[in-house]
CSV table of C-alpha atoms in Angstrom, one decimal:
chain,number,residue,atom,x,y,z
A,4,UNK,CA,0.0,0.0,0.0
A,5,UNK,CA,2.9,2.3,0.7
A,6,UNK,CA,4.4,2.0,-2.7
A,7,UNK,CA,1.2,2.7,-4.2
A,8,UNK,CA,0.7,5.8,-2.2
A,9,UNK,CA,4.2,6.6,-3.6
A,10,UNK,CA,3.4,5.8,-7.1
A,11,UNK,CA,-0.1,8.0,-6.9
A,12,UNK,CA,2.6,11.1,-5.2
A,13,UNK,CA,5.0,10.7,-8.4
A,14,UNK,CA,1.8,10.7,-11.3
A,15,UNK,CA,0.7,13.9,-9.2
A,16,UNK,CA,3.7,15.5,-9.0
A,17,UNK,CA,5.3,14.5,-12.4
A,18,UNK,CA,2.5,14.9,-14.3
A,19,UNK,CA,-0.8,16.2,-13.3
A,20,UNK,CA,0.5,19.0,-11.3
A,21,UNK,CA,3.0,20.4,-14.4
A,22,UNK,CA,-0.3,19.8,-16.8
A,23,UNK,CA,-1.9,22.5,-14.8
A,24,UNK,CA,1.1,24.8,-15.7
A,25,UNK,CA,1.3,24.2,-19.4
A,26,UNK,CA,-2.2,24.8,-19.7
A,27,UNK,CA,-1.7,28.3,-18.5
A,28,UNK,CA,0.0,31.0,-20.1
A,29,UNK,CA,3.2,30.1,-17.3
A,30,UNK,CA,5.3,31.1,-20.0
A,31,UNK,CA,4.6,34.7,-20.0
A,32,UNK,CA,4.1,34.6,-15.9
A,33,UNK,CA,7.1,33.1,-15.5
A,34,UNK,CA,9.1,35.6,-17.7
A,35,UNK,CA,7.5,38.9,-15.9
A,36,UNK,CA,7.0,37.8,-12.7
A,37,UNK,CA,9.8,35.1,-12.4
A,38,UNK,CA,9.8,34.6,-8.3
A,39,UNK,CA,6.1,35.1,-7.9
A,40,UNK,CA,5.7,32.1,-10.6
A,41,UNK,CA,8.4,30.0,-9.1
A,42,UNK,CA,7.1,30.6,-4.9
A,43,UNK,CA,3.3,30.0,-6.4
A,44,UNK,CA,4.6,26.6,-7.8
A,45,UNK,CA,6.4,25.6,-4.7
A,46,UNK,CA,3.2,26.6,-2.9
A,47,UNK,CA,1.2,23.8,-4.3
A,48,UNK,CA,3.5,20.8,-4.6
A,49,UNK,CA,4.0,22.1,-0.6
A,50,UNK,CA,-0.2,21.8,-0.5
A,51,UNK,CA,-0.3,18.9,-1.8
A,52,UNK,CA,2.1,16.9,1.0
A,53,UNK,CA,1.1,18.7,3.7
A,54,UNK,CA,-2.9,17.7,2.9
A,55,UNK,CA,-1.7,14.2,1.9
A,56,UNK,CA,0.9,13.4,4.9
A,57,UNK,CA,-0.8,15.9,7.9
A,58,UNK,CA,-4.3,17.3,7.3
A,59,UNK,CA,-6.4,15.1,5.6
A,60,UNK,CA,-5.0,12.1,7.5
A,61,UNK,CA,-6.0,13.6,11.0
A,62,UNK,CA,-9.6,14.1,9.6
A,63,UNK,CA,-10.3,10.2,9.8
A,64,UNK,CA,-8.5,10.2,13.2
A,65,UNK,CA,-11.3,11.3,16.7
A,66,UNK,CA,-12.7,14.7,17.0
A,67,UNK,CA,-9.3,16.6,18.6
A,68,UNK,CA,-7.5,15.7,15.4
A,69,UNK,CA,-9.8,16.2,13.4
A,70,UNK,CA,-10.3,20.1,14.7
A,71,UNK,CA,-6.4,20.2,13.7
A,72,UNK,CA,-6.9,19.0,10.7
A,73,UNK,CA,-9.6,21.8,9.3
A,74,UNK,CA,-7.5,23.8,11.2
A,75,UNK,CA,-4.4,23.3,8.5
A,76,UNK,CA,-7.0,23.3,5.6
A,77,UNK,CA,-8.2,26.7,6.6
A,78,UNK,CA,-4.5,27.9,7.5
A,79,UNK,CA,-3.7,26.5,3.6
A,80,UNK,CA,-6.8,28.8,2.5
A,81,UNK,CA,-5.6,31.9,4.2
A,82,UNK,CA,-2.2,31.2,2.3
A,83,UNK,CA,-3.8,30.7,-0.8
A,84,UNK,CA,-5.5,33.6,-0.2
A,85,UNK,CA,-2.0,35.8,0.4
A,86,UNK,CA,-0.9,35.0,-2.5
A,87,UNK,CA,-3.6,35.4,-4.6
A,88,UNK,CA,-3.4,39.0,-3.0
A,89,UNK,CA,-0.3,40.1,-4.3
A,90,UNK,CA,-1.4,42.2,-7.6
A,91,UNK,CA,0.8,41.4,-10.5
A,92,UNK,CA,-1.5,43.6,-13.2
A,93,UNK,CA,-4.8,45.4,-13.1
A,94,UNK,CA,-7.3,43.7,-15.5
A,95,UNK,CA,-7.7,45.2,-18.7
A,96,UNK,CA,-11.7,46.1,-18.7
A,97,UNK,CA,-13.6,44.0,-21.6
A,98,UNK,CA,-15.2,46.6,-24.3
A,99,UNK,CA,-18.0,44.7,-25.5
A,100,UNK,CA,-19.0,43.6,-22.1
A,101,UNK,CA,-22.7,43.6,-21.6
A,102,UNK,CA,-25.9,42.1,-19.5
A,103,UNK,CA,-25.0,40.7,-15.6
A,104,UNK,CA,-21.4,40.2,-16.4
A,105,UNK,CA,-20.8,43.5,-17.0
A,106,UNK,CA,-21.7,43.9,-12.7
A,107,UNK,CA,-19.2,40.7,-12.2
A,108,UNK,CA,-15.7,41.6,-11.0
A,109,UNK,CA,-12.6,41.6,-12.7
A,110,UNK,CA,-10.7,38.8,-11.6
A,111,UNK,CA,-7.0,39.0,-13.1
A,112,UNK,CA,-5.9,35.4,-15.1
A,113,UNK,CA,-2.9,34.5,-12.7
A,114,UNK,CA,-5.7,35.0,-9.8
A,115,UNK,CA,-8.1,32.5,-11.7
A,116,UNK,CA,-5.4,29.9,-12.5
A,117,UNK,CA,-3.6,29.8,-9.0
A,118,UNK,CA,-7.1,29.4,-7.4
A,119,UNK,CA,-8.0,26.4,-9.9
A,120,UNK,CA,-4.7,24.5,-9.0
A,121,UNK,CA,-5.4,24.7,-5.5
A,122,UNK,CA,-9.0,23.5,-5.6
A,123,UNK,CA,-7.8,21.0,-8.0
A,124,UNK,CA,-4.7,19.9,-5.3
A,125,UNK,CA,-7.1,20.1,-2.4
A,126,UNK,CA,-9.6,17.4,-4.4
A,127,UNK,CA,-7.1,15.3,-5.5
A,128,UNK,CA,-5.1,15.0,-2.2
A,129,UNK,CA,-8.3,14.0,-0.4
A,130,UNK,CA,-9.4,11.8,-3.1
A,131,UNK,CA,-5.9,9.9,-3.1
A,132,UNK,CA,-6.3,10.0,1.2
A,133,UNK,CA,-9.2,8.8,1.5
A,134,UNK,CA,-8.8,6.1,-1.0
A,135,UNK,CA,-5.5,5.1,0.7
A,136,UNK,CA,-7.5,5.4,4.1
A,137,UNK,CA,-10.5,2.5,3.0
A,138,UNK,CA,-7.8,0.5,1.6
A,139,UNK,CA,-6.0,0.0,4.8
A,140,UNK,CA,-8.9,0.1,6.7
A,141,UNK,CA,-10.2,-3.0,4.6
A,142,UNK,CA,-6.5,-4.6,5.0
A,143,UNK,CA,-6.5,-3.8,8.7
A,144,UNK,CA,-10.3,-6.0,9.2
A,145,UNK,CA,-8.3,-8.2,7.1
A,146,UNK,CA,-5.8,-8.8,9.3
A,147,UNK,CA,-8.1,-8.8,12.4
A,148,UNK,CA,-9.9,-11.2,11.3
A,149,UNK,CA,-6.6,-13.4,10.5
A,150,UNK,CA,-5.1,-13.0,13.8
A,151,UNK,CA,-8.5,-13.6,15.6
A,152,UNK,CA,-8.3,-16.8,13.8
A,153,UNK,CA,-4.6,-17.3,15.1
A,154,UNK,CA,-5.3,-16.3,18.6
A,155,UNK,CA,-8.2,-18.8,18.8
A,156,UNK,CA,-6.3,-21.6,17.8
A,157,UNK,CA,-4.0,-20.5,20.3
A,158,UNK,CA,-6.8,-20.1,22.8
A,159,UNK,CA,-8.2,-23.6,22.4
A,160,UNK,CA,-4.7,-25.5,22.3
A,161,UNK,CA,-4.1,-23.2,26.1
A,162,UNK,CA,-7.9,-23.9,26.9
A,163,UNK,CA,-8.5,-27.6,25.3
A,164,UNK,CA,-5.2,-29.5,25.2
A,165,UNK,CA,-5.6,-32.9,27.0
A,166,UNK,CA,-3.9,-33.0,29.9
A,167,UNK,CA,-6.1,-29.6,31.0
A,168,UNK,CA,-9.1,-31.7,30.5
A,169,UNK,CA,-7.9,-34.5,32.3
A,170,UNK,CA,-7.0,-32.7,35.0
A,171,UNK,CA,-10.1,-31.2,35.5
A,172,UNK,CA,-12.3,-34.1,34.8
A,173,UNK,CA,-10.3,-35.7,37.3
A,174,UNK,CA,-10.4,-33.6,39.7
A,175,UNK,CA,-14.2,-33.5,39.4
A,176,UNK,CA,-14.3,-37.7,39.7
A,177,UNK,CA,-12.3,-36.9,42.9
A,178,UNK,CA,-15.1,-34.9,44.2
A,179,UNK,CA,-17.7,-37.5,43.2
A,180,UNK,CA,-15.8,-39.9,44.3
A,181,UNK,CA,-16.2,-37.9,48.1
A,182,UNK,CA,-19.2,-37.4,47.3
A,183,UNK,CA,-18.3,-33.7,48.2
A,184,UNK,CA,-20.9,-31.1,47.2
A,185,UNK,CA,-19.5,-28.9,45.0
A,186,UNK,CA,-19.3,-31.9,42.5
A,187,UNK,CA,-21.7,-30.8,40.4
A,188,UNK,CA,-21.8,-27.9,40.4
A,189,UNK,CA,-18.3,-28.5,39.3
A,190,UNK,CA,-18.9,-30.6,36.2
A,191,UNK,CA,-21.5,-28.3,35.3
A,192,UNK,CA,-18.9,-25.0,35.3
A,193,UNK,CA,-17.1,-27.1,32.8
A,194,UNK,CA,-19.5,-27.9,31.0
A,195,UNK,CA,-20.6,-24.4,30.6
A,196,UNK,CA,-16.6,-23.7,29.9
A,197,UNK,CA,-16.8,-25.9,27.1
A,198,UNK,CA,-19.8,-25.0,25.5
A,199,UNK,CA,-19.0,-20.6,25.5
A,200,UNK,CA,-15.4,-21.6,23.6
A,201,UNK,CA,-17.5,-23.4,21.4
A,202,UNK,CA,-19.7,-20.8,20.5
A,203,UNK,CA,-17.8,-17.7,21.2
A,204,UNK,CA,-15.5,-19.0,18.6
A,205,UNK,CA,-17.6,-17.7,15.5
A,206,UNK,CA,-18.2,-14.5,16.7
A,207,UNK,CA,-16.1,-11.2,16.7
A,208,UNK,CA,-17.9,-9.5,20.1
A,209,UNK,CA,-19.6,-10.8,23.3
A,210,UNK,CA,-20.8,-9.5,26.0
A,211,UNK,CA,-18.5,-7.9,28.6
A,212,UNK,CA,-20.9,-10.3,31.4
A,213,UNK,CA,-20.2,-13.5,29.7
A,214,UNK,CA,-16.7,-13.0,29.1
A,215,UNK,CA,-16.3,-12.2,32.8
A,216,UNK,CA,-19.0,-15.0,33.8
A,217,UNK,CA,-16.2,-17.1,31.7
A,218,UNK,CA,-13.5,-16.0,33.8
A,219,UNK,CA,-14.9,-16.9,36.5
A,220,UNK,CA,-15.3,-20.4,35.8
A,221,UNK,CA,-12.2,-20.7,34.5
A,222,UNK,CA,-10.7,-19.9,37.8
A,223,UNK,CA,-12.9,-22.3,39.8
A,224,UNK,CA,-12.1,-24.5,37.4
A,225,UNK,CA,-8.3,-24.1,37.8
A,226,UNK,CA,-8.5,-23.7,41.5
A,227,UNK,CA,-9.7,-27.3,42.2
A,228,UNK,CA,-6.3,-28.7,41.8
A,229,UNK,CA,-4.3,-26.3,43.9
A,230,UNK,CA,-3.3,-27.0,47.3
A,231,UNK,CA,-3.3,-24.8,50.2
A,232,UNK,CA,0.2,-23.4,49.1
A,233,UNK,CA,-1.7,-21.7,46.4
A,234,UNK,CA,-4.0,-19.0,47.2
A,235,UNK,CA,-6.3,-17.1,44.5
A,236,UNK,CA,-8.1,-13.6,45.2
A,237,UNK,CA,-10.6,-12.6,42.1
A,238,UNK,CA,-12.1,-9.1,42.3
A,239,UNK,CA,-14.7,-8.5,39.3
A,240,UNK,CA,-17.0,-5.9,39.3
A,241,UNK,CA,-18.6,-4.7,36.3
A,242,UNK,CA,-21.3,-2.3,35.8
A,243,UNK,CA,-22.1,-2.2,32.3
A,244,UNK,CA,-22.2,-6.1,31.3
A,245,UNK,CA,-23.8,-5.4,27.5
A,246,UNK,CA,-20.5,-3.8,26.8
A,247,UNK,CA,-18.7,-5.8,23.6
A,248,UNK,CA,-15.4,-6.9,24.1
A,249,UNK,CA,-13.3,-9.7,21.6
A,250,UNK,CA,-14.1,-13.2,23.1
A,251,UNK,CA,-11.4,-14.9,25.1
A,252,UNK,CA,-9.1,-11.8,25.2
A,253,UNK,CA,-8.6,-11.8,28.7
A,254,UNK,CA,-8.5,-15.4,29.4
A,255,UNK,CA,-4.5,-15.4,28.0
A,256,UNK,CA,-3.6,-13.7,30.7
A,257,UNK,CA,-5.2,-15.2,33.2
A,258,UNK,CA,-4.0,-18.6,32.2
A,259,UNK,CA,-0.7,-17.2,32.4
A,260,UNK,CA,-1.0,-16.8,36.1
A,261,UNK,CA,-2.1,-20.3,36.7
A,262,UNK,CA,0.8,-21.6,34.8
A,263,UNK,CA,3.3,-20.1,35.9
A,264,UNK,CA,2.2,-19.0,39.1
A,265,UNK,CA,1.9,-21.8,41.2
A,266,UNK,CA,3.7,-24.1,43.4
A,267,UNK,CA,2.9,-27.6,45.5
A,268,UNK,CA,5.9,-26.8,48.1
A,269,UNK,CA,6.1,-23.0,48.2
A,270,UNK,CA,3.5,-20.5,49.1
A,271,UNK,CA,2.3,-18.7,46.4
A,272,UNK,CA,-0.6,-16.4,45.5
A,273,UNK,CA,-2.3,-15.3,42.7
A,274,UNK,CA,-4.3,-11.9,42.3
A,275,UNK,CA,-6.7,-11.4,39.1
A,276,UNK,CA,-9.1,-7.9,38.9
A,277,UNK,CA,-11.2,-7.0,36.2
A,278,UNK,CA,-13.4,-3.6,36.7
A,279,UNK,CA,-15.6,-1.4,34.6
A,280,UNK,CA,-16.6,1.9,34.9
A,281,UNK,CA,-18.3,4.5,32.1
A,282,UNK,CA,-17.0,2.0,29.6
A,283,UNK,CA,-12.9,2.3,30.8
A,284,UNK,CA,-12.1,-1.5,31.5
A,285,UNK,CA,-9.3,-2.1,34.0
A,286,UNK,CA,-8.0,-5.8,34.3
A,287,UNK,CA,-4.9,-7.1,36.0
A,288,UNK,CA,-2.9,-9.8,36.9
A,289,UNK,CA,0.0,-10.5,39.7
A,290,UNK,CA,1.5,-14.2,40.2
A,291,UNK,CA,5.1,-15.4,41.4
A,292,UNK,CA,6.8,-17.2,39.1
A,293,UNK,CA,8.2,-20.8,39.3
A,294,UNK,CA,10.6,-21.9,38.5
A,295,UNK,CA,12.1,-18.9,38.9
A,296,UNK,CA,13.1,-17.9,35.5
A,297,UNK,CA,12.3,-15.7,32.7
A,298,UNK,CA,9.4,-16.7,30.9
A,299,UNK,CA,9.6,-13.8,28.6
A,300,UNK,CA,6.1,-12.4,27.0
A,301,UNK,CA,4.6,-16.1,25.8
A,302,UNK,CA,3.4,-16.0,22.0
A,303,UNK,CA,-0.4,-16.1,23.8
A,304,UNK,CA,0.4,-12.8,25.1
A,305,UNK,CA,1.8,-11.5,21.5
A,306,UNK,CA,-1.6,-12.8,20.4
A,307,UNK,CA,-3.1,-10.5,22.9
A,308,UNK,CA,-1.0,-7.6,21.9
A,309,UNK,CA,-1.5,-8.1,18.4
A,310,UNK,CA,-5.4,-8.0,18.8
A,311,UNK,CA,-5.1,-5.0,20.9
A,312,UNK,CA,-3.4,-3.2,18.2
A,313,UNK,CA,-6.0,-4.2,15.4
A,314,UNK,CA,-8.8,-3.5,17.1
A,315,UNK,CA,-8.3,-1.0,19.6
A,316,UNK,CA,-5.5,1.3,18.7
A,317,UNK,CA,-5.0,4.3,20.5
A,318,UNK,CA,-7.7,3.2,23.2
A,319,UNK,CA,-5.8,0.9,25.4
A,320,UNK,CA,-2.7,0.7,27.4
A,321,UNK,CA,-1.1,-2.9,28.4
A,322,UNK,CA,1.9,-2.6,30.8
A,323,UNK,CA,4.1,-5.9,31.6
A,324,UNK,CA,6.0,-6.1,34.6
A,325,UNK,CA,8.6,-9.1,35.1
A,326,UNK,CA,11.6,-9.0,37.1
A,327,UNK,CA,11.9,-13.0,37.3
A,328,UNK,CA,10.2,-13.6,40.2
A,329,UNK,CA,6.8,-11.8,40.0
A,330,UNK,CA,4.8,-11.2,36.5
A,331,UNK,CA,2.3,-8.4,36.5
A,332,UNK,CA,0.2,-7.5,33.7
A,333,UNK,CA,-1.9,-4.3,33.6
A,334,UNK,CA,-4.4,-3.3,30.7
A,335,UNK,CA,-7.1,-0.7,30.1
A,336,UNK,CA,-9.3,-0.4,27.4
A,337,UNK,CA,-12.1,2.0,26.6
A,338,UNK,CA,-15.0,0.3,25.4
A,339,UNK,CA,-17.4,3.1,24.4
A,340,UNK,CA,-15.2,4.4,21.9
């Protein structure tokens, strides 16, 4: 896309702009009024970039930019305007002049051209940025929609790889097995596990309540084999659960503290807390790490990042903290926007 942004700048700037100047009488501009004709040029190939690279661009960005961006327009109007200013000749008045024109003003040539080129550059800078902008905004879903797919592979080797289901299905026969009564409520939790990656799967959004309903279980899932060296503390609260977030975007992380952060000999405790408020989402994470080692940012957490970027650029902020014994991840989103 960058190369044919650069091939659209040369066909402008080579061509279409320097067609504009042999179609008017530059020659006989250009000889009377040399540096007029030469800073009036420079002008609009100057125009041109700063509407391509700077104001045009900002227009597609939120409201603050875009304010800037009319703001440069308008400043590039009020330059225009300067320049048209500067009187080079008085019009000659036309003899056989008659009816309403003869009431029109006398607009001098050089005035006429220089304000055609520049309504000319302003269309076909925002023509060329706009059509640049849908292009990569269609590439951009594009490549959502790819690393969505990516992640959720991801997602279900981290969520539905065997030896996670057999450990949870076994723990569950243990409680049976004692006849213990959170046993079925158990099964049912992962049954309900099971059935949400299923269908959240083929969809881009869910609800911000069933993706933290989901966390949930995931967590009392996970906490049925731990020991007493483990503890877990899980603060949601949420006040707007019709909120849309990505399925399973959270869930990364929070597997991350369950497999890294636990320990059968050592005390260890693991902290998750996911909050809403006027659409700001704050979620984060703090678990030891064992062995104690550097685990790095795992290619689940790439995925993460990766998603963030796609889908909410310029609205989030993800912070990682690991200095080889404690991992901490903290991320804020706003929703509404």
């Amino acid at each position: 896309m960058k190369h044919i942004a650069r091939y659209i700048d040369l066909v402008f700037c080579l061509i279409v702009l320097p067609g504009i100047f042999l179609l008017s009488p530059i020659e006989r501009w250009a000889h009377h009024f040399t540096t007029y004709t030469v800073m009036a040029g420079i002008w609009l190939y100057a125009l041109y970039f700063i509407n391509r690279r700077i104001a045009i661009p900002l227009l597609f960005v939120n409201k603050r930019e875009r304010v800037k961006g009319i703001a440069i327009i308008l400043l590039t109007v009020l330059v225009t305007a300067v320049f048209s200013g500067i009187e080079l000749y008085t019009p000659k008045p036309v003899v056989f002049d008659d009816g309403f024109s003869q009431y029109l003003p006398r607009v001098a040539q050089y005035r006429q051209v220089l304000w055609t080129s520049f309504m000319i550059v302003e269309a076909f800078s925002f023509a060329v940025s706009t059509l640049i902008y849908s292009t990569g905004q269609i590439a951009r879903l594009k490549e959502a929609e790819f690393q969505k797919e990516k992640a959720e592979i991801e997602l279900y080797k981290a969520q539905i790889k065997p030896h996670f289901m057999f450990n949870t299905l076994n723990s569950i026969y243990g409680l049976f097995l004692t006849r213990n009564e959170n046993a079925l409520p158990s099964l049912e939790k992962f049954i309900s596990m099971m059935r949400y990656v299923h269908l959240s799967s083929n969809k881009d959004f869910v609800s911000l309540g069933d993706e933290t309903e989901y966390i949930r279980q995931y967590v009392d899932i996970q906490s049925l084999r731990l020991n007493k060296m483990t503890s877990v503390y899980l603060h949601i609260d949420v006040r707007n659960e019709n909120l849309r977030i990505p399925p399973m975007l959270l869930v990364t992380f929070v597997e991350n503290c369950f497999k890294h952060g636990i320990s059968s000999v050592e005390p260890s405790t693991i902290r998750i807390s996911l909050t809403e408020d006027e659409g700001t989402l704050l979620f984060s994470t703090s678990n030891l790490i064992f062995p104690i080692k550097r685990i790095g940012e795992h290619m689940g957490i790439d995925n993460c990042r990766k998603r963030l970027n796609l889908l909410y650029e310029g609205r989030y902020r993800l912070s990682i903290f690991n200095n080889n014994d404690i991992f901490k991840v903290s991320l804020q989103i706003n929703l509404k926007s």
